[in-house]
Coordinates of N, CA, C and O in Angstrom, one line a residue:
G10 N 38.4 -6.9 -5.0 CA 37.7 -6.4 -4.2 C 36.9 -8.1 -3.1 O 36.2 -7.3 -2.3
L11 N 37.6 -9.1 -3.8 CA 36.7 -9.7 -3.1 C 37.0 -10.3 -1.5 O 36.9 -9.9 -0.1
L12 N 38.4 -9.2 -1.4 CA 39.0 -9.5 0.4 C 38.5 -8.6 1.2 O 38.7 -8.7 2.7
G13 N 37.5 -7.2 0.5 CA 37.1 -6.7 1.4 C 35.5 -7.2 1.4 O 34.9 -5.7 2.4
Q14 N 35.1 -7.5 0.5 CA 33.8 -7.8 0.7 C 32.9 -8.1 1.8 O 33.6 -9.5 2.2
G15 N 31.8 -7.6 2.6 CA 31.3 -8.2 3.4 C 30.9 -9.6 3.3 O 31.3 -10.0 4.7
S16 N 30.2 -10.2 2.4 CA 30.1 -11.2 2.7 C 30.7 -12.3 2.9 O 30.7 -13.8 3.9
V17 N 32.0 -12.2 1.7 CA 33.1 -13.3 2.2 C 33.5 -12.7 4.0 O 34.0 -13.7 4.6
L18 N 33.4 -12.1 4.5 CA 34.7 -11.4 5.6 C 33.3 -11.9 6.6 O 33.6 -12.4 7.9
T19 N 32.0 -11.8 6.5 CA 31.1 -12.4 7.8 C 31.0 -13.4 7.2 O 30.9 -14.7 8.4
V20 N 30.8 -14.1 6.7 CA 30.7 -15.8 6.7 C 32.2 -16.4 7.0 O 32.4 -17.7 7.5
T21 N 33.5 -15.3 6.8 CA 34.6 -15.9 7.5 C 34.8 -15.6 8.9 O 35.5 -15.8 9.4
S22 N 33.1 -15.7 9.3 CA 34.1 -14.4 11.2 C 32.6 -15.4 11.7 O 31.9 -16.7 10.9
Y23 N 32.7 -16.0 13.2 CA 31.8 -16.5 13.9 C 31.1 -15.1 14.5 O 31.3 -13.8 14.3
P24 N 29.7 -14.9 14.7 CA 28.8 -14.4 15.4 C 29.4 -12.8 16.6 O 28.6 -12.5 15.7
N25 N 30.6 -13.6 17.1 CA 30.7 -12.7 17.9 C 32.2 -12.2 17.5 O 32.8 -11.3 18.7
R26 N 32.9 -12.8 16.6 CA 34.1 -11.8 16.6 C 35.0 -12.3 15.4 O 33.9 -13.2 14.4
T27 N 36.1 -11.9 15.3 CA 36.1 -12.2 13.5 C 37.2 -13.5 13.9 O 37.3 -14.3 15.2
S28 N 37.7 -14.5 12.6 CA 38.3 -15.7 12.4 C 39.6 -15.5 11.6 O 39.5 -15.8 10.5
P29 N 41.2 -15.1 11.8 CA 41.8 -15.2 11.1 C 42.5 -16.4 11.0 O 42.5 -16.5 9.6
V30 N 41.6 -17.7 11.5 CA 42.0 -18.9 10.7 C 41.1 -18.8 9.9 O 41.0 -19.2 8.7
L31 N 39.9 -18.7 9.7 CA 38.4 -19.2 8.5 C 38.6 -18.4 8.0 O 38.9 -18.8 6.7
R32 N 39.2 -16.8 7.2 CA 39.6 -16.3 6.5 C 41.0 -16.4 5.7 O 41.1 -16.2 4.9
G33 N 41.8 -17.1 6.5 CA 43.2 -17.5 6.2 C 42.6 -18.4 5.4 O 43.5 -18.6 4.0
K34 N 42.0 -19.6 5.5 CA 41.9 -20.9 5.3 C 41.0 -20.5 3.5 O 41.0 -21.2 3.0
W35 N 40.3 -19.6 4.1 CA 39.1 -19.2 2.9 C 40.3 -18.3 1.5 O 40.0 -18.7 0.2
V36 N 41.2 -18.0 2.7 CA 42.4 -17.0 1.0 C 42.5 -18.3 0.2 O 42.9 -18.4 -1.1
M37 N 43.7 -18.9 1.0 CA 44.2 -20.3 0.7 C 43.2 -21.0 -0.3 O 43.6 -21.4 -1.1
E38 N 42.1 -21.4 0.0 CA 41.6 -22.4 -1.0 C 40.3 -21.6 -2.5 O 40.7 -22.1 -3.0
N39 N 40.8 -20.1 -2.0 CA 39.8 -19.9 -3.1 C 40.4 -18.7 -3.9 O 40.2 -18.3 -5.0
I40 N 41.1 -18.8 -3.4 CA 41.7 -17.4 -3.7 C 43.6 -17.7 -5.0 O 43.9 -18.2 -5.4
I41 N 44.5 -17.9 -3.8 CA 45.0 -19.0 -4.2 C 45.2 -20.4 -4.4 O 45.8 -20.8 -5.7
G42 N 44.3 -21.5 -4.4 CA 44.1 -22.7 -4.7 C 44.9 -23.9 -4.2 O 44.7 -24.5 -4.5
T43 N 45.3 -23.7 -2.6 CA 45.9 -24.2 -2.3 C 44.8 -24.8 -1.0 O 44.6 -24.3 -0.2
P44 N 44.5 -25.9 -0.8 CA 43.6 -26.4 0.5 C 44.6 -26.3 1.8 O 45.6 -26.6 1.7
A45 N 44.0 -26.1 2.5 CA 44.2 -26.0 3.8 C 44.5 -27.2 4.0 O 43.6 -28.2 4.0
P46 N 45.5 -27.2 5.2 CA 45.5 -28.4 6.1 C 44.3 -28.9 6.7 O 44.4 -27.9 7.4
A47 N 44.3 -30.0 6.9 CA 43.6 -30.5 7.9 C 43.5 -30.2 9.7 O 44.5 -30.7 10.2
P48 N 42.6 -30.1 10.6 CA 43.2 -29.6 11.7 C 43.6 -31.0 12.3 O 42.4 -31.6 12.2
P49 N 44.2 -31.2 13.8 CA 44.7 -32.8 13.9 C 43.2 -32.7 15.4 O 42.0 -31.9 15.0
P50 N 42.8 -34.1 15.2 CA 41.7 -34.2 15.8 C 41.9 -33.9 17.6 O 43.2 -33.8 17.9
N51 N 40.7 -33.5 18.1 CA 40.8 -32.7 19.3 C 41.5 -31.7 19.7 O 41.6 -31.8 20.8
V52 N 41.3 -30.3 18.7 CA 41.7 -29.3 18.9 C 40.9 -28.3 19.5 O 39.6 -28.3 19.5
P53 N 41.7 -28.4 20.4 CA 40.5 -27.6 22.0 C 40.3 -26.1 21.3 O 40.7 -25.1 20.1
D54 N 38.8 -25.3 21.5 CA 38.3 -24.2 20.5 C 39.2 -22.9 21.7 O 39.8 -23.6 22.4
L55 N 39.1 -21.6 20.4 CA 39.8 -20.9 21.2 C 39.3 -20.3 22.6 O 38.0 -20.6 22.2
K56 N 40.2 -20.2 23.5 CA 39.3 -19.7 24.4 C 38.7 -18.4 24.6 O 39.6 -17.2 23.5
E57 N 37.6 -17.8 24.4 CA 36.5 -16.9 24.6 C 37.0 -15.4 25.8 O 37.3 -16.1 26.8
N58 N 37.1 -14.1 25.9 CA 37.8 -13.7 26.6 C 36.3 -13.5 27.9 O 34.7 -13.5 27.5
L59 N 36.8 -13.6 29.0 CA 35.6 -13.7 30.6 C 36.4 -12.8 31.2 O 37.1 -12.5 31.8
G60 N 35.2 -12.2 32.1 CA 35.2 -10.7 32.9 C 36.9 -10.1 32.6 O 36.0 -9.8 31.3
S61 N 37.3 -10.0 33.0 CA 38.7 -9.1 33.0 C 39.6 -8.7 32.1 O 40.3 -8.0 32.1
D62 N 39.8 -10.3 32.1 CA 40.8 -10.8 31.6 C 40.6 -10.9 29.6 O 40.1 -11.7 29.3
V63 N 41.2 -10.0 28.9 CA 40.7 -9.1 28.0 C 42.1 -9.0 26.9 O 42.9 -8.6 27.2
M64 N 41.7 -10.3 26.1 CA 43.2 -10.3 25.3 C 42.8 -10.3 23.5 O 41.3 -11.1 23.3
S65 N 43.1 -9.7 22.9 CA 43.3 -9.6 21.7 C 43.2 -11.3 21.2 O 43.2 -11.9 21.2
I66 N 42.4 -11.3 19.7 CA 42.4 -12.4 18.8 C 43.8 -12.8 18.3 O 44.1 -14.4 19.1
R67 N 44.9 -11.9 18.4 CA 45.9 -12.7 18.0 C 46.2 -12.7 19.3 O 47.1 -14.1 19.3
Q68 N 46.7 -12.4 20.5 CA 47.3 -13.4 21.7 C 46.7 -14.4 22.4 O 47.0 -15.5 22.6
R69 N 45.2 -14.6 21.5 CA 44.4 -16.0 22.1 C 45.0 -16.6 20.9 O 45.1 -18.0 21.5
L70 N 45.3 -16.3 19.7 CA 46.1 -17.2 19.3 C 47.0 -17.7 19.4 O 47.9 -18.4 19.0
E71 N 47.9 -16.9 19.8 CA 49.5 -16.7 19.6 C 49.6 -18.1 21.5 O 50.8 -19.0 21.5
L72 N 48.5 -18.5 22.5 CA 48.6 -19.5 23.3 C 48.2 -20.3 22.7 O 48.9 -21.7 22.6
H73 N 47.7 -20.5 21.2 CA 46.6 -21.6 20.8 C 48.2 -22.2 19.9 O 48.6 -23.0 20.1
R74 N 48.7 -21.7 19.7 CA 49.8 -21.7 18.5 C 51.1 -22.7 19.9 O 52.2 -22.7 19.5
Q75 N 51.5 -22.2 20.9 CA 52.5 -23.1 21.6 C 52.0 -24.6 21.5 O 53.6 -24.9 21.5
D76 N 51.8 -25.1 21.1 CA 51.4 -25.9 20.9 C 52.1 -26.9 19.5 O 51.5 -26.3 17.9
P77 N 53.1 -27.4 19.4 CA 53.7 -27.6 18.4 C 52.7 -28.1 16.6 O 53.3 -28.3 15.9
V78 N 52.3 -28.9 16.9 CA 51.3 -29.7 16.0 C 49.9 -28.4 15.4 O 49.5 -28.8 14.3
C79 N 49.8 -27.3 17.1 CA 49.2 -26.4 16.0 C 49.6 -25.4 15.3 O 49.2 -24.9 14.1
S80 N 51.2 -25.3 15.4 CA 51.8 -24.0 14.7 C 52.2 -24.1 13.7 O 52.1 -23.3 12.7
S81 N 52.0 -25.2 13.2 CA 52.9 -26.0 11.2 C 51.7 -25.0 10.9 O 51.9 -24.3 9.5
C82 N 49.8 -25.5 11.1 CA 49.4 -25.0 10.4 C 48.7 -23.6 10.2 O 48.5 -22.9 9.4
H83 N 49.6 -22.9 11.8 CA 48.6 -21.6 11.7 C 49.7 -20.8 11.3 O 49.1 -19.0 11.5
S84 N 50.7 -21.5 11.1 CA 51.8 -20.7 10.6 C 51.2 -20.1 8.7 O 51.9 -19.0 8.2
L85 N 50.8 -21.1 8.2 CA 50.3 -20.5 6.9 C 48.7 -20.0 7.2 O 49.1 -19.5 6.3
L86 N 48.3 -20.5 7.9 CA 47.1 -19.8 8.1 C 46.7 -18.5 8.2 O 45.9 -17.5 7.8
D87 N 47.0 -18.1 9.9 CA 47.1 -16.9 10.6 C 47.0 -15.6 10.0 O 46.2 -14.5 9.9
P88 N 48.8 -15.4 9.0 CA 49.0 -14.2 8.5 C 48.4 -13.6 7.6 O 47.7 -12.2 7.4
L89 N 47.5 -15.1 6.6 CA 46.5 -14.8 5.7 C 45.2 -14.1 6.6 O 44.8 -12.3 5.9
G90 N 45.1 -14.4 7.1 CA 43.6 -14.0 8.6 C 43.9 -12.8 8.9 O 43.6 -11.7 9.0
F91 N 45.0 -12.3 9.7 CA 45.3 -11.3 10.2 C 45.1 -10.3 9.6 O 44.8 -8.8 9.6
A92 N 45.7 -9.9 8.5 CA 45.7 -9.3 6.9 C 44.1 -8.3 6.9 O 44.1 -7.3 6.5
L93 N 43.2 -9.4 7.5 CA 42.0 -9.0 7.5 C 41.5 -8.6 8.5 O 40.0 -8.2 8.6
E94 N 42.3 -8.0 9.4 CA 41.2 -8.0 10.7 C 41.0 -6.4 11.3 O 40.8 -6.3 11.8
N95 N 41.5 -5.9 10.4 CA 41.0 -4.2 10.6 C 39.4 -4.7 9.3 O 38.8 -3.4 9.4
F96 N 38.9 -5.8 9.3 CA 37.4 -5.4 8.8 C 36.9 -6.8 10.1 O 37.3 -7.9 10.5
D97 N 35.7 -6.1 10.8 CA 35.2 -6.6 12.0 C 34.4 -7.7 11.4 O 34.4 -8.3 10.5
A98 N 33.9 -8.6 12.3 CA 33.0 -10.1 12.3 C 32.1 -9.4 10.5 O 31.3 -10.8 10.1
I99 N 31.6 -8.4 10.5 CA 29.8 -7.9 9.0 C 31.1 -6.9 8.2 O 30.2 -6.7 7.0
G100 N 32.3 -7.1 8.4 CA 33.1 -6.0 7.3 C 33.2 -5.0 7.4 O 33.9 -4.6 6.6
R101 N 32.8 -4.4 8.9 CA 32.7 -2.9 9.3 C 34.0 -2.4 9.4 O 35.2 -3.6 9.6
Y102 N 35.0 -1.6 8.5 CA 36.2 -0.9 9.2 C 36.5 -0.7 10.6 O 35.8 -0.1 11.0
R103 N 37.6 -1.3 11.1 CA 38.1 -0.6 12.4 C 39.2 -0.6 12.7 O 40.3 -1.4 11.8
T104 N 40.2 -0.1 13.4 CA 40.6 0.1 14.4 C 41.5 -0.4 15.6 O 42.6 -0.5 15.7
K105 N 40.4 -0.5 16.0 CA 40.2 -0.9 17.7 C 39.7 -2.7 17.9 O 38.7 -2.3 17.1
E106 N 40.2 -3.5 18.7 CA 39.6 -4.4 19.1 C 39.3 -4.8 20.2 O 39.8 -4.3 21.4
E107 N 39.0 -6.0 20.5 CA 38.1 -5.6 21.7 C 39.8 -6.1 22.4 O 40.7 -7.3 22.0
G108 N 40.6 -5.9 23.1 CA 41.6 -5.6 23.8 C 43.2 -5.2 22.8 O 44.1 -5.0 23.6
G109 N 42.3 -3.8 22.5 CA 43.6 -3.0 21.8 C 43.1 -2.7 20.5 O 42.4 -3.1 20.3
L110 N 44.9 -2.5 19.9 CA 44.0 -1.8 18.5 C 44.2 -3.2 18.1 O 45.6 -3.7 18.0
V111 N 44.6 -3.1 17.1 CA 44.7 -4.2 16.0 C 45.5 -4.2 14.8 O 45.9 -3.4 14.7
N112 N 46.2 -5.5 15.1 CA 47.7 -5.5 14.7 C 47.0 -6.5 13.3 O 46.9 -7.5 13.5
S113 N 47.6 -5.5 12.0 CA 47.2 -7.0 11.0 C 48.7 -7.4 9.5 O 48.1 -7.6 8.9
S114 N 49.6 -7.1 11.3 CA 50.2 -7.4 10.2 C 50.7 -8.6 10.8 O 50.3 -10.1 11.4
G115 N 52.1 -9.8 9.5 CA 52.3 -11.2 9.7 C 53.2 -11.4 8.8 O 53.9 -10.5 8.0
Q116 N 53.8 -12.2 8.7 CA 55.2 -13.3 7.8 C 54.0 -14.1 7.0 O 54.1 -15.3 7.3
L117 N 54.5 -13.7 5.7 CA 53.8 -15.1 4.6 C 55.2 -16.4 4.3 O 55.6 -15.9 5.1
G118 N 54.0 -17.3 4.0 CA 55.0 -18.5 4.0 C 56.6 -18.6 3.2 O 57.3 -19.2 3.3
D119 N 56.3 -17.6 2.2 CA 57.5 -17.6 1.8 C 58.4 -16.1 2.3 O 59.2 -15.4 1.7
G120 N 58.6 -15.9 3.5 CA 59.0 -15.0 4.5 C 59.1 -13.4 4.3 O 59.5 -12.4 4.3
R121 N 57.8 -13.4 3.4 CA 57.6 -11.8 2.8 C 56.2 -12.0 4.1 O 55.5 -11.8 4.6
Y122 N 56.8 -10.0 4.5 CA 56.4 -9.3 5.3 C 54.7 -8.7 5.3 O 55.2 -7.5 4.1
I123 N 53.2 -9.0 5.9 CA 52.7 -7.7 4.9 C 52.0 -7.6 6.7 O 51.9 -7.8 7.2
D124 N 51.3 -5.9 6.3 CA 50.7 -5.2 6.8 C 49.1 -4.7 6.9 O 49.1 -3.5 5.5
G125 N 48.3 -5.7 6.7 CA 46.9 -5.5 6.3 C 46.0 -5.5 5.0 O 47.7 -6.5 4.4
V126 N 45.2 -5.4 4.7 CA 45.1 -6.2 3.2 C 45.5 -5.4 2.0 O 45.3 -6.1 1.1
G127 N 45.9 -4.3 2.1 CA 46.9 -3.5 1.0 C 47.9 -4.1 0.4 O 48.2 -4.9 -0.6
D128 N 48.3 -4.7 1.8 CA 49.9 -5.3 1.6 C 49.5 -7.0 0.8 O 50.3 -8.0 -0.2
L129 N 48.4 -7.5 1.7 CA 47.9 -8.9 1.3 C 47.3 -8.7 -0.2 O 47.9 -10.4 -1.1
R130 N 46.7 -7.9 -1.2 CA 46.1 -8.0 -1.9 C 47.8 -7.8 -3.1 O 47.6 -8.0 -4.2
S131 N 48.5 -7.3 -2.6 CA 49.4 -6.8 -3.3 C 50.8 -8.4 -3.2 O 50.6 -8.5 -4.8
A132 N 50.5 -9.0 -2.9 CA 51.4 -10.5 -2.4 C 50.5 -11.2 -3.5 O 51.4 -11.5 -4.0
L133 N 49.5 -11.0 -3.6 CA 48.6 -12.1 -4.5 C 48.7 -12.0 -5.6 O 48.7 -12.3 -6.8
L134 N 49.0 -10.4 -5.6 CA 48.7 -10.0 -7.4 C 50.2 -10.1 -7.7 O 50.1 -10.3 -9.4
S135 N 50.9 -10.6 -6.7 CA 52.4 -10.9 -7.5 C 52.5 -11.9 -8.0 O 53.6 -12.3 -8.7
K136 N 51.6 -12.7 -8.2 CA 52.0 -13.8 -8.2 C 50.2 -14.3 -9.0 O 49.6 -15.3 -8.9
P137 N 49.4 -13.3 -9.7 CA 48.1 -13.9 -10.9 C 48.1 -15.1 -10.9 O 46.9 -15.3 -11.3
E138 N 49.2 -15.9 -11.7 CA 48.8 -17.2 -12.5 C 47.9 -17.6 -11.0 O 47.1 -19.3 -11.4
N139 N 48.5 -18.3 -10.1 CA 47.8 -18.6 -8.9 C 46.2 -18.5 -9.1 O 45.4 -19.4 -8.9
F140 N 45.4 -18.0 -8.9 CA 44.6 -17.1 -8.6 C 43.7 -17.4 -10.1 O 42.8 -18.4 -10.0
V141 N 43.9 -17.2 -11.1 CA 43.8 -17.1 -11.9 C 43.8 -19.1 -12.9 O 42.3 -19.5 -13.4
E142 N 44.8 -19.7 -12.1 CA 44.5 -21.1 -12.3 C 43.4 -21.9 -11.4 O 42.4 -23.0 -12.2
N143 N 43.5 -21.5 -9.7 CA 42.4 -21.4 -9.3 C 41.0 -21.5 -10.3 O 40.3 -21.8 -9.7
L144 N 40.5 -20.2 -10.2 CA 39.4 -19.6 -10.9 C 38.8 -20.5 -12.0 O 38.1 -21.0 -12.1
T145 N 40.0 -20.5 -13.0 CA 39.9 -21.7 -14.1 C 39.3 -22.9 -14.0 O 38.4 -23.7 -14.0
E146 N 39.8 -23.1 -12.7 CA 39.5 -24.6 -12.0 C 37.8 -24.7 -12.2 O 37.2 -25.3 -12.2
K147 N 37.6 -23.7 -11.3 CA 36.8 -23.9 -10.7 C 35.1 -23.6 -11.8 O 33.9 -23.9 -11.9
L148 N 35.3 -22.5 -12.7 CA 34.6 -22.4 -13.9 C 34.6 -23.5 -14.9 O 33.5 -23.6 -15.5
L149 N 35.7 -24.4 -15.1 CA 36.0 -25.3 -15.8 C 34.8 -26.4 -15.4 O 33.8 -27.2 -16.1
T150 N 35.0 -26.7 -13.7 CA 34.0 -27.9 -13.1 C 32.6 -27.5 -13.7 O 32.3 -28.0 -14.4
Y151 N 31.9 -26.1 -13.4 CA 30.8 -25.3 -13.7 C 30.2 -25.7 -14.9 O 29.7 -26.0 -14.9
A152 N 31.4 -25.4 -15.5 CA 31.3 -26.0 -17.7 C 30.9 -27.3 -18.1 O 30.1 -27.2 -18.6
L153 N 31.9 -27.7 -17.5 CA 31.8 -29.3 -18.3 C 30.7 -30.2 -16.7 O 30.3 -31.3 -17.4
G154 N 29.8 -29.9 -15.6 CA 29.2 -30.2 -15.0 C 29.7 -31.5 -14.1 O 28.9 -32.3 -13.8
R155 N 30.7 -31.8 -14.2 CA 31.7 -32.7 -13.0 C 32.7 -31.4 -12.3 O 33.2 -30.9 -12.6
G156 N 33.4 -33.0 -11.5 CA 34.5 -32.7 -11.0 C 36.0 -32.9 -12.5 O 35.5 -33.5 -13.1
L157 N 37.3 -32.1 -11.9 CA 38.1 -32.3 -12.8 C 38.7 -33.3 -12.2 O 39.1 -34.0 -11.2
E158 N 39.5 -34.1 -13.6 CA 40.3 -35.2 -13.1 C 41.9 -34.4 -13.8 O 42.2 -33.6 -13.8
P159 N 42.7 -35.5 -13.3 CA 44.1 -34.9 -13.1 C 44.6 -34.9 -14.7 O 45.9 -34.0 -14.8
Y160 N 43.3 -35.9 -15.5 CA 44.1 -35.8 -17.2 C 43.7 -34.0 -17.4 O 44.1 -33.7 -18.6
D161 N 42.6 -33.8 -17.0 CA 42.0 -32.4 -16.7 C 43.4 -30.8 -16.8 O 42.9 -29.9 -16.9
M162 N 43.9 -31.6 -15.9 CA 45.3 -30.0 -15.5 C 46.2 -29.6 -16.4 O 46.3 -28.8 -16.4
P163 N 46.8 -30.7 -17.3 CA 47.1 -30.1 -18.5 C 45.9 -28.7 -19.5 O 47.0 -27.6 -19.7
V164 N 44.7 -28.6 -19.5 CA 43.8 -28.0 -20.2 C 44.0 -27.0 -19.1 O 43.8 -26.0 -19.4
V165 N 43.8 -26.6 -17.7 CA 43.3 -25.9 -17.4 C 45.3 -24.5 -16.8 O 45.4 -23.8 -17.2
R166 N 46.3 -25.1 -17.0 CA 47.5 -24.6 -17.5 C 47.3 -24.1 -18.6 O 47.7 -23.2 -18.8
A167 N 46.9 -24.5 -19.7 CA 46.4 -24.2 -21.3 C 45.6 -23.2 -21.2 O 46.4 -22.0 -21.9
I168 N 45.0 -23.1 -20.7 CA 43.7 -22.1 -20.6 C 44.4 -20.9 -19.6 O 44.4 -20.0 -20.5
R169 N 45.2 -21.3 -18.9 CA 45.7 -20.2 -17.7 C 46.8 -19.1 -18.2 O 46.9 -18.0 -18.8
K170 N 47.8 -20.1 -19.7 CA 49.0 -20.1 -20.3 C 48.0 -18.3 -21.5 O 48.3 -17.3 -22.0
E171 N 47.1 -19.2 -22.1 CA 46.1 -18.4 -22.9 C 46.0 -17.2 -22.8 O 45.7 -15.7 -23.3
A172 N 44.8 -17.1 -21.5 CA 44.5 -15.9 -20.9 C 45.9 -15.2 -20.5 O 45.6 -13.9 -20.7
A173 N 47.0 -15.3 -19.9 CA 48.0 -14.5 -20.2 C 48.4 -13.5 -20.4 O 48.5 -12.6 -20.9
E174 N 48.2 -14.4 -22.2 CA 48.3 -13.9 -23.4 C 47.6 -12.3 -23.4 O 48.0 -10.8 -24.2
D175 N 46.1 -12.6 -23.0 CA 45.2 -11.3 -22.9 C 45.2 -10.4 -21.5 O 44.3 -10.0 -21.1
N176 N 46.6 -10.7 -20.6 CA 46.5 -10.0 -19.2 C 45.6 -10.3 -18.5 O 45.1 -9.8 -17.5
Y177 N 45.2 -11.5 -18.3 CA 44.9 -12.9 -17.3 C 42.7 -12.2 -17.7 O 42.6 -11.8 -16.6
R178 N 42.5 -11.5 -18.5 CA 41.4 -11.1 -19.1 C 39.9 -12.1 -17.9 O 40.5 -13.0 -18.9
F179 N 38.8 -11.5 -17.4 CA 38.2 -12.5 -17.6 C 37.6 -13.1 -19.1 O 37.2 -14.6 -18.8
S180 N 37.3 -12.0 -19.6 CA 36.7 -12.6 -20.8 C 37.5 -13.8 -22.2 O 37.4 -14.9 -22.6
A181 N 39.0 -13.5 -21.9 CA 39.8 -15.1 -22.3 C 39.5 -15.7 -21.2 O 39.5 -16.6 -22.3
I182 N 39.2 -16.2 -19.9 CA 39.6 -17.3 -19.1 C 38.1 -18.0 -19.9 O 38.5 -19.2 -20.4
V183 N 37.1 -17.3 -19.5 CA 36.3 -17.9 -20.7 C 36.0 -18.3 -22.0 O 35.6 -19.2 -22.3
K184 N 36.4 -17.6 -22.7 CA 37.1 -18.1 -24.3 C 37.6 -19.0 -24.4 O 37.2 -19.9 -25.2
A185 N 38.6 -19.0 -23.2 CA 39.5 -20.8 -23.8 C 39.2 -21.7 -23.3 O 38.9 -22.8 -23.4
I186 N 38.0 -21.4 -22.3 CA 37.1 -22.9 -21.8 C 36.2 -23.2 -22.7 O 36.3 -24.3 -22.9
V187 N 35.3 -22.1 -23.0 CA 34.9 -22.7 -24.0 C 35.6 -23.2 -25.4 O 34.6 -24.0 -26.1
N188 N 36.8 -23.3 -25.9 CA 37.1 -23.4 -27.0 C 38.6 -24.5 -26.3 O 38.3 -25.4 -27.2
S189 N 37.9 -25.3 -25.3 CA 38.7 -26.1 -24.9 C 37.7 -27.4 -25.5 O 37.3 -27.3 -25.7
V190 N 38.8 -28.2 -25.4 CA 39.1 -29.4 -25.6 C 37.9 -30.8 -24.6 O 36.4 -31.0 -25.5
P191 N 37.9 -30.4 -24.1 CA 36.8 -31.1 -22.6 C 35.4 -30.4 -22.8 O 34.6 -31.3 -23.1
F192 N 35.1 -29.2 -23.1 CA 34.1 -28.7 -23.2 C 33.7 -28.6 -24.6 O 32.2 -28.7 -24.2
T193 N 33.9 -28.3 -25.8 CA 34.0 -28.9 -27.0 C 33.5 -30.2 -26.9 O 32.3 -30.5 -28.1
M194 N 33.6 -31.6 -26.6 CA 33.0 -32.5 -26.6 C 32.5 -33.6 -25.5 O 32.4 -34.7 -25.6
K195 N 32.0 -32.3 -24.7 CA 32.0 -33.1 -23.6 C 30.0 -34.0 -23.6 O 30.0 -32.9 -25.1
Q196 N 29.4 -34.4 -23.3 CA 28.0 -35.4 -23.7 C 27.5 -34.6 -23.1 O 27.4 -34.8 -22.0
A197 N 26.4 -34.7 -23.4 CA 24.8 -34.3 -22.2 C 24.4 -35.0 -21.8 O 24.7 -36.6 -22.8
V198 N 24.0 -35.1 -20.8 CA 23.3 -36.6 -20.1 C 22.1 -36.4 -19.8 O 21.8 -35.3 -18.7
D199 N 21.0 -36.8 -19.7 CA 19.5 -37.0 -19.5 C 20.0 -37.2 -17.9 O 20.8 -37.7 -17.7
T200 N 18.8 -36.9 -16.9 CA 18.4 -37.6 -15.6 C 19.1 -38.3 -15.2 O 19.3 -38.9 -14.3
S201 N 18.5 -40.0 -16.6 CA 18.4 -40.8 -15.9 C 19.9 -41.6 -15.7 O 20.6 -42.6 -16.0
G202 N 21.0 -40.5 -16.6 CA 22.4 -41.1 -16.9 C 23.1 -41.4 -18.1 O 24.4 -41.9 -18.4
A203 N 21.6 -41.9 -19.4 CA 22.2 -41.9 -20.4 C 22.8 -40.8 -21.4 O 22.1 -40.0 -20.8
Q204 N 23.7 -41.2 -22.1 CA 24.6 -40.2 -22.9 C 23.3 -39.6 -23.5 O 22.6 -40.4 -24.7
V205 N 23.3 -38.4 -24.3 CA 22.1 -37.6 -25.3 C 22.7 -37.5 -26.6 O 22.3 -37.8 -27.4
A206 N 23.5 -36.3 -25.9 CA 24.4 -35.9 -27.8 C 25.7 -35.3 -27.3 O 25.8 -34.6 -26.4
K207 N 26.1 -34.4 -28.0 CA 27.0 -34.1 -27.7 C 26.9 -32.6 -27.9 O 26.0 -32.6 -28.7
Q208 N 27.4 -31.7 -27.6 CA 27.1 -30.6 -27.1 C 28.1 -29.7 -28.2 O 28.9 -29.8 -28.7

């Protein structure tokens, strides 16, 4: 349900239009768990439609991707975002956009072709361990009250494997976090930074 949620679609849009780039970045970072590459310095803004020369967002991004420096990042981000293009800037479903019909197709980094949110959802669900590991990292960060370190990653993977035995149920992830060594051995710290007691 996250991919079609109005709040997510709105915060990954501009006030006057959608942004496949922001939406693709959101999917990469929050669903797949892969940080999006940082844009190179001095990247020009996407040209807005002015006057009678109206182009779709896809056409404007294709012009932007003609720069090889831009193309390398956009080849990862844009297909994920284009899959959500049937949703406008506030999440309403649509089939037409400024410049023509909505084209929600694209090719993912693994070569798979998708068309629309349903195909994107299926592609993401084909590798549930990516989402579960990413969710586990975020939940464990919250549970520990600190950022994760490289030495925490074996615990994250162990939690994911344990949750897999229960079909990745949310309750299985939470239970595995609560029973994990970092959580059971964490120490409470008062606001002055002094250790108080083991929880």
